[in-house]
Amino acid sequence: MSSFDIIDPAFGSFVLHNAPLKRLATGFDWAEGPVWFGDHSALLFSDIPNNRIVRWSEEGLTTFRAQANYSNGHTRDAQGRLISCEHGTRSVTRTEWDGSVTTLASSYQGKRLNSPNDVIVAKDGAIWFTDPHYGIMTDYEGFKGAEELPCSVYRLDPDGTLQAMITDMACPNGLCFSPDESRLYVADTGRQFTQDPQHIMVFDMVQNRPKKGRIFHKVNAGWSDGMRMDSDGNLWSSAADGVHCIAPDGHLMGKVLVPEVVSNICFGGRAKNRLFITATTSLYSVILNRQGLQRP
Ligand code: MG
């Protein structure tokens, strides 16, 4: 069975037919939030219900962090430090070079954040993250909590200033910038995962603020949760049947078919052309003929 569904013929040149999808590891309860560390040839990702961050390399799996505060999405800042969204502490944290963990944001205008979900870092060093309510709907260890703020997209500037940037989406989830950062894409997964809206919004960036939000694309299998960008501006999104590649004009180019519901993705590998895929109980990867837009 092919690993790919080619819808736009151009997608045929994005994939390598001698490099099929591989399952690298399994046995997780819900894997999400992959982030590549090229300097360690390793991937970190969350196994949320088991409250751990897992480290995968070609040598195998280890636990990077137990008692991980139910971390979800991760990225790295311009200095290579790990930035994490934590449901358990309702915060965004940074892991310093000495291993200590600094809380970067946990409240806004005196109210607690909901449960930061996914995070990216802009070229200017600002940390952008989404704050839907999913993590406080789940009573993992008694921290099911009240929603004190609208589900929003935030920008955290390098000087520590936190500002809500988008407050009128139902439940913002995955997000990414276009290569030139003139556009911001944000998935809306709805108040309940089973309800609309379940689409990707796109915003024009005007003076470092997202404007003119409009529907960019609605995946045709399940919903978009996490997304990443390739260096040509194509959006790669998670979906129920795999990873969908969406052109800058919003049309579906093709799919990497995955036998489990995909939560999130990231590019990695020495050539930035290996797509890592967290999908329900397993971690997969596939080598593509595309390069991810991955910093640092
Ligand atoms: Mg997510």
Coordinates of C-alpha atoms and ligand atoms in Angstrom, one line a residue:
M1 CA 0.0 0.0 0.0
S2 CA 1.3 3.4 -0.9
S3 CA 2.1 5.8 1.9
F4 CA 0.8 8.7 -0.2
D5 CA -2.3 10.1 -1.7
I6 CA -1.3 12.4 -4.6
I7 CA -4.1 14.8 -5.4
D8 CA -2.2 17.6 -7.1
P9 CA 0.3 16.1 -9.5
A10 CA 2.9 18.6 -8.1
F11 CA 2.7 16.7 -4.8
G12 CA 4.2 13.7 -6.6
S13 CA 7.6 15.5 -6.6
F14 CA 7.3 16.3 -2.9
V15 CA 7.5 12.6 -1.9
L16 CA 9.9 9.8 -2.4
H17 CA 8.3 6.6 -3.4
N18 CA 11.3 4.6 -2.1
A19 CA 11.0 6.2 1.3
P20 CA 7.8 4.9 2.8
L21 CA 6.3 5.9 6.2
K22 CA 8.1 4.2 9.1
R23 CA 6.8 3.5 12.6
L24 CA 9.6 4.4 14.9
A25 CA 8.1 3.6 18.3
T26 CA 4.7 2.8 19.8
G27 CA 3.0 2.3 23.1
F28 CA 2.1 5.8 24.0
D29 CA -1.3 6.9 25.1
W30 CA -1.5 10.2 23.3
A31 CA 1.7 11.5 21.6
E32 CA 1.9 15.1 20.6
G33 CA 4.2 18.1 20.4
P34 CA 7.3 16.8 18.5
V35 CA 10.4 19.1 18.4
W36 CA 13.6 18.2 16.7
F37 CA 17.1 18.7 18.3
G38 CA 19.5 18.4 15.4
D39 CA 22.4 19.0 17.8
H40 CA 21.5 15.8 19.6
S41 CA 20.1 13.9 16.6
A42 CA 17.0 13.4 18.7
L43 CA 13.4 14.2 18.9
L44 CA 11.4 15.2 22.0
F45 CA 7.7 14.8 22.2
S46 CA 4.9 14.6 24.8
D47 CA 3.0 11.5 25.9
I48 CA 0.4 13.6 27.6
P49 CA -1.7 11.1 29.6
N50 CA 1.5 9.5 30.9
N51 CA 2.8 12.9 32.0
R52 CA 6.2 12.5 30.3
I53 CA 8.3 14.0 27.6
V54 CA 9.9 11.2 25.6
R55 CA 13.2 11.4 23.8
W56 CA 13.6 9.4 20.6
S57 CA 16.9 8.9 18.7
E58 CA 18.1 6.1 16.4
E59 CA 19.5 4.5 19.6
G60 CA 16.1 4.2 21.1
L61 CA 13.6 5.7 23.5
T62 CA 14.3 7.3 26.9
T63 CA 12.3 9.5 29.2
F64 CA 13.5 13.0 28.9
R65 CA 11.3 14.3 31.7
A66 CA 9.0 12.4 34.0
Q67 CA 6.4 14.4 35.9
A68 CA 6.3 16.8 32.9
N69 CA 3.2 18.8 34.1
Y70 CA 1.2 17.2 31.2
S71 CA 3.2 19.0 28.6
N72 CA 1.8 19.3 25.1
G73 CA 3.4 21.4 22.4
H74 CA 7.0 22.3 22.2
T75 CA 9.4 24.3 20.1
R76 CA 12.9 25.9 20.5
D77 CA 13.8 29.5 20.8
A78 CA 16.5 31.3 18.8
Q79 CA 19.0 30.1 21.4
G80 CA 17.9 26.5 21.0
R81 CA 16.2 26.3 24.4
L82 CA 13.2 24.1 24.8
I83 CA 9.9 26.0 25.0
S84 CA 7.0 24.0 26.4
C85 CA 3.2 24.3 26.8
E86 CA 2.1 22.7 30.1
H87 CA -1.5 21.8 30.9
G88 CA -0.7 20.9 34.5
T89 CA 0.7 24.3 35.4
R90 CA -1.4 26.2 32.8
S91 CA 1.8 27.8 31.7
V92 CA 4.5 28.2 29.0
T93 CA 8.0 27.3 30.2
R94 CA 11.5 27.4 29.0
T95 CA 14.1 24.8 29.9
E96 CA 17.4 26.6 30.5
W97 CA 20.9 25.3 29.5
D98 CA 21.5 24.2 33.1
G99 CA 18.3 22.2 33.1
S100 CA 16.3 24.5 35.3
V101 CA 12.8 25.4 34.1
T102 CA 11.6 29.0 34.0
T103 CA 7.9 29.9 33.8
L104 CA 7.5 32.5 31.0
A105 CA 3.7 33.0 31.1
S106 CA 1.0 31.6 33.4
S107 CA -1.5 34.5 33.7
Y108 CA -2.9 37.4 31.7
Q109 CA -4.5 40.5 33.3
G110 CA -4.6 38.8 36.6
K111 CA -6.3 35.6 35.4
R112 CA -4.8 32.2 34.9
L113 CA -4.2 30.9 31.4
N114 CA -6.4 28.0 30.4
S115 CA -4.0 25.3 29.1
P116 CA -1.4 26.4 26.6
N117 CA -1.4 23.9 23.7
D118 CA 1.0 24.7 20.9
V119 CA 3.8 27.2 20.5
I120 CA 6.1 28.8 17.9
V121 CA 8.9 31.4 18.0
A122 CA 9.0 34.3 15.5
K123 CA 12.2 35.6 14.0
D124 CA 12.1 38.6 16.4
G125 CA 12.2 36.1 19.4
A126 CA 8.6 36.6 20.3
I127 CA 6.8 33.4 21.5
W128 CA 3.4 32.8 20.1
F129 CA 1.2 30.3 21.7
T130 CA -2.4 29.1 21.7
D131 CA -4.5 28.7 24.9
P132 CA -7.6 26.6 24.3
H133 CA -9.4 25.0 27.3
Y134 CA -8.8 21.3 26.5
G135 CA -6.2 20.7 29.2
I136 CA -8.5 21.9 31.9
M137 CA -11.5 19.9 30.6
T138 CA -9.5 16.7 31.5
D139 CA -9.3 15.6 35.0
Y140 CA -5.9 14.0 34.9
E141 CA -4.9 14.5 38.5
G142 CA -7.5 16.7 39.9
F143 CA -6.5 19.8 38.0
K144 CA -9.6 20.1 36.0
G145 CA -10.2 23.8 36.3
A146 CA -12.3 26.8 35.6
E147 CA -11.8 28.7 32.4
E148 CA -10.8 32.2 33.4
L149 CA -9.9 33.7 30.0
P150 CA -11.2 33.4 26.5
C151 CA -9.4 30.8 24.4
S152 CA -6.9 33.0 22.7
V153 CA -3.6 33.3 20.7
Y154 CA -0.9 35.2 22.7
R155 CA 2.3 36.9 21.8
L156 CA 5.0 36.9 24.5
D157 CA 7.6 39.5 23.6
P158 CA 11.3 39.0 24.5
D159 CA 10.9 41.7 27.2
G160 CA 8.2 39.6 28.9
T161 CA 5.2 41.5 27.7
L162 CA 2.2 39.2 27.1
Q163 CA -0.6 40.3 24.8
A164 CA -3.7 38.5 23.6
M165 CA -3.5 38.7 19.8
I166 CA -6.6 36.7 18.7
T167 CA -9.6 36.4 21.0
D168 CA -12.4 35.6 18.7
M169 CA -11.6 32.0 17.7
A170 CA -13.5 29.2 19.4
C171 CA -10.5 27.1 20.4
P172 CA -7.1 27.9 18.7
N173 CA -4.8 25.0 18.6
G174 CA -1.8 24.5 16.2
L175 CA -0.2 27.5 14.6
C176 CA 2.6 28.4 12.3
F177 CA 4.0 31.4 10.3
S178 CA 4.5 31.6 6.5
P179 CA 8.3 31.6 5.7
D180 CA 8.4 35.4 5.5
E181 CA 6.1 35.8 8.5
S182 CA 3.6 37.8 6.5
R183 CA 0.9 35.3 7.4
L184 CA -0.1 33.4 10.6
Y185 CA -2.0 30.2 10.3
V186 CA -4.0 29.0 13.3
A187 CA -6.1 25.8 13.6
D188 CA -9.5 26.1 15.3
T189 CA -10.6 22.8 16.7
G190 CA -13.8 24.1 18.3
R191 CA -15.2 24.1 21.8
Q192 CA -15.6 20.3 21.5
F193 CA -13.4 18.3 19.1
T194 CA -16.7 17.0 17.6
Q195 CA -18.1 20.4 16.8
D196 CA -17.4 23.1 14.3
P197 CA -15.4 25.2 13.7
Q198 CA -12.8 22.7 12.6
H199 CA -10.7 24.7 10.1
I200 CA -7.4 26.5 9.6
M201 CA -7.6 30.3 9.7
V202 CA -5.1 32.6 8.1
F203 CA -4.3 36.1 9.2
D204 CA -2.3 38.8 7.6
M205 CA 0.5 40.1 9.8
V206 CA 0.3 43.9 10.0
Q207 CA 2.7 45.7 12.4
N208 CA 3.3 42.4 14.2
R209 CA -0.4 41.8 14.7
P210 CA -2.7 39.2 13.0
K211 CA -5.4 40.9 11.0
K212 CA -8.2 40.0 8.6
G213 CA -8.7 36.5 9.8
R214 CA -10.4 34.2 7.3
I215 CA -10.9 30.5 6.7
F216 CA -7.9 29.1 4.8
H217 CA -8.7 25.4 4.6
K218 CA -10.8 22.7 6.3
V219 CA -9.1 19.3 6.3
N220 CA -11.4 16.6 4.8
A221 CA -10.6 14.0 7.5
G222 CA -11.1 14.8 11.1
W223 CA -9.5 18.1 12.0
S224 CA -6.2 20.0 11.9
D225 CA -4.5 20.0 15.3
G226 CA -0.8 20.7 14.7
M227 CA 0.9 22.1 11.6
R228 CA 4.3 23.0 10.2
M229 CA 5.5 24.9 7.1
D230 CA 8.0 23.8 4.4
S231 CA 10.5 26.3 3.0
D232 CA 8.3 26.9 -0.1
G233 CA 5.3 28.0 2.0
N234 CA 3.3 24.8 1.8
L235 CA 1.4 24.0 5.0
W236 CA 1.6 20.5 6.4
S237 CA -1.2 19.7 8.7
S238 CA -2.3 16.8 10.9
A239 CA -5.5 15.1 10.1
A240 CA -7.4 11.9 11.0
D241 CA -6.0 10.0 8.1
G242 CA -2.5 11.3 8.0
V243 CA -0.7 14.5 7.2
H244 CA -2.2 16.8 4.6
C245 CA -0.1 19.1 2.4
I246 CA -1.9 22.4 1.6
A247 CA -0.6 24.9 -0.9
P248 CA -0.4 28.6 -0.1
D249 CA -3.6 29.2 -2.0
G250 CA -5.4 26.7 0.2
H251 CA -5.9 23.7 -2.0
L252 CA -5.1 20.2 -0.9
M253 CA -2.0 18.9 -2.7
G254 CA -1.8 15.5 -1.2
K255 CA -1.5 13.3 1.9
V256 CA 1.0 11.2 3.7
L257 CA -1.3 8.4 4.9
V258 CA -0.8 7.3 8.5
P259 CA -2.7 4.4 10.1
E260 CA -3.5 6.4 13.3
V261 CA -5.0 9.8 14.0
V262 CA -2.2 12.4 13.7
S263 CA -1.9 15.0 16.4
N264 CA 1.2 17.0 15.4
I265 CA 4.3 17.0 13.2
C266 CA 7.7 18.6 12.8
F267 CA 10.5 18.6 10.3
G268 CA 13.9 17.3 11.3
G269 CA 16.9 15.3 10.2
R270 CA 20.2 16.6 9.0
A271 CA 18.6 17.8 5.7
K272 CA 15.4 19.1 7.4
N273 CA 13.5 16.8 5.1
R274 CA 12.4 14.2 7.6
L275 CA 8.8 14.7 8.8
F276 CA 8.2 13.3 12.3
I277 CA 4.6 12.5 13.0
T278 CA 3.1 11.9 16.4
A279 CA -0.1 9.9 15.9
T280 CA -2.1 8.7 18.9
T281 CA -0.1 5.8 20.2
S282 CA 2.9 5.9 17.9
L283 CA 5.7 8.0 16.5
Y284 CA 6.3 7.8 12.7
S285 CA 8.6 9.5 10.2
V286 CA 8.9 9.8 6.5
I287 CA 11.6 11.3 4.3
L288 CA 10.3 13.9 1.9
N289 CA 11.6 15.8 -1.1
R290 CA 10.8 19.0 0.8
Q291 CA 12.7 20.9 3.5
G292 CA 11.0 22.1 6.6
L293 CA 11.1 25.6 7.8
Q294 CA 12.6 24.8 11.2
R295 CA 14.4 27.0 13.5
P296 CA 16.9 27.2 15.0
Ligands
MG1 MG -2.5 20.7 19.8

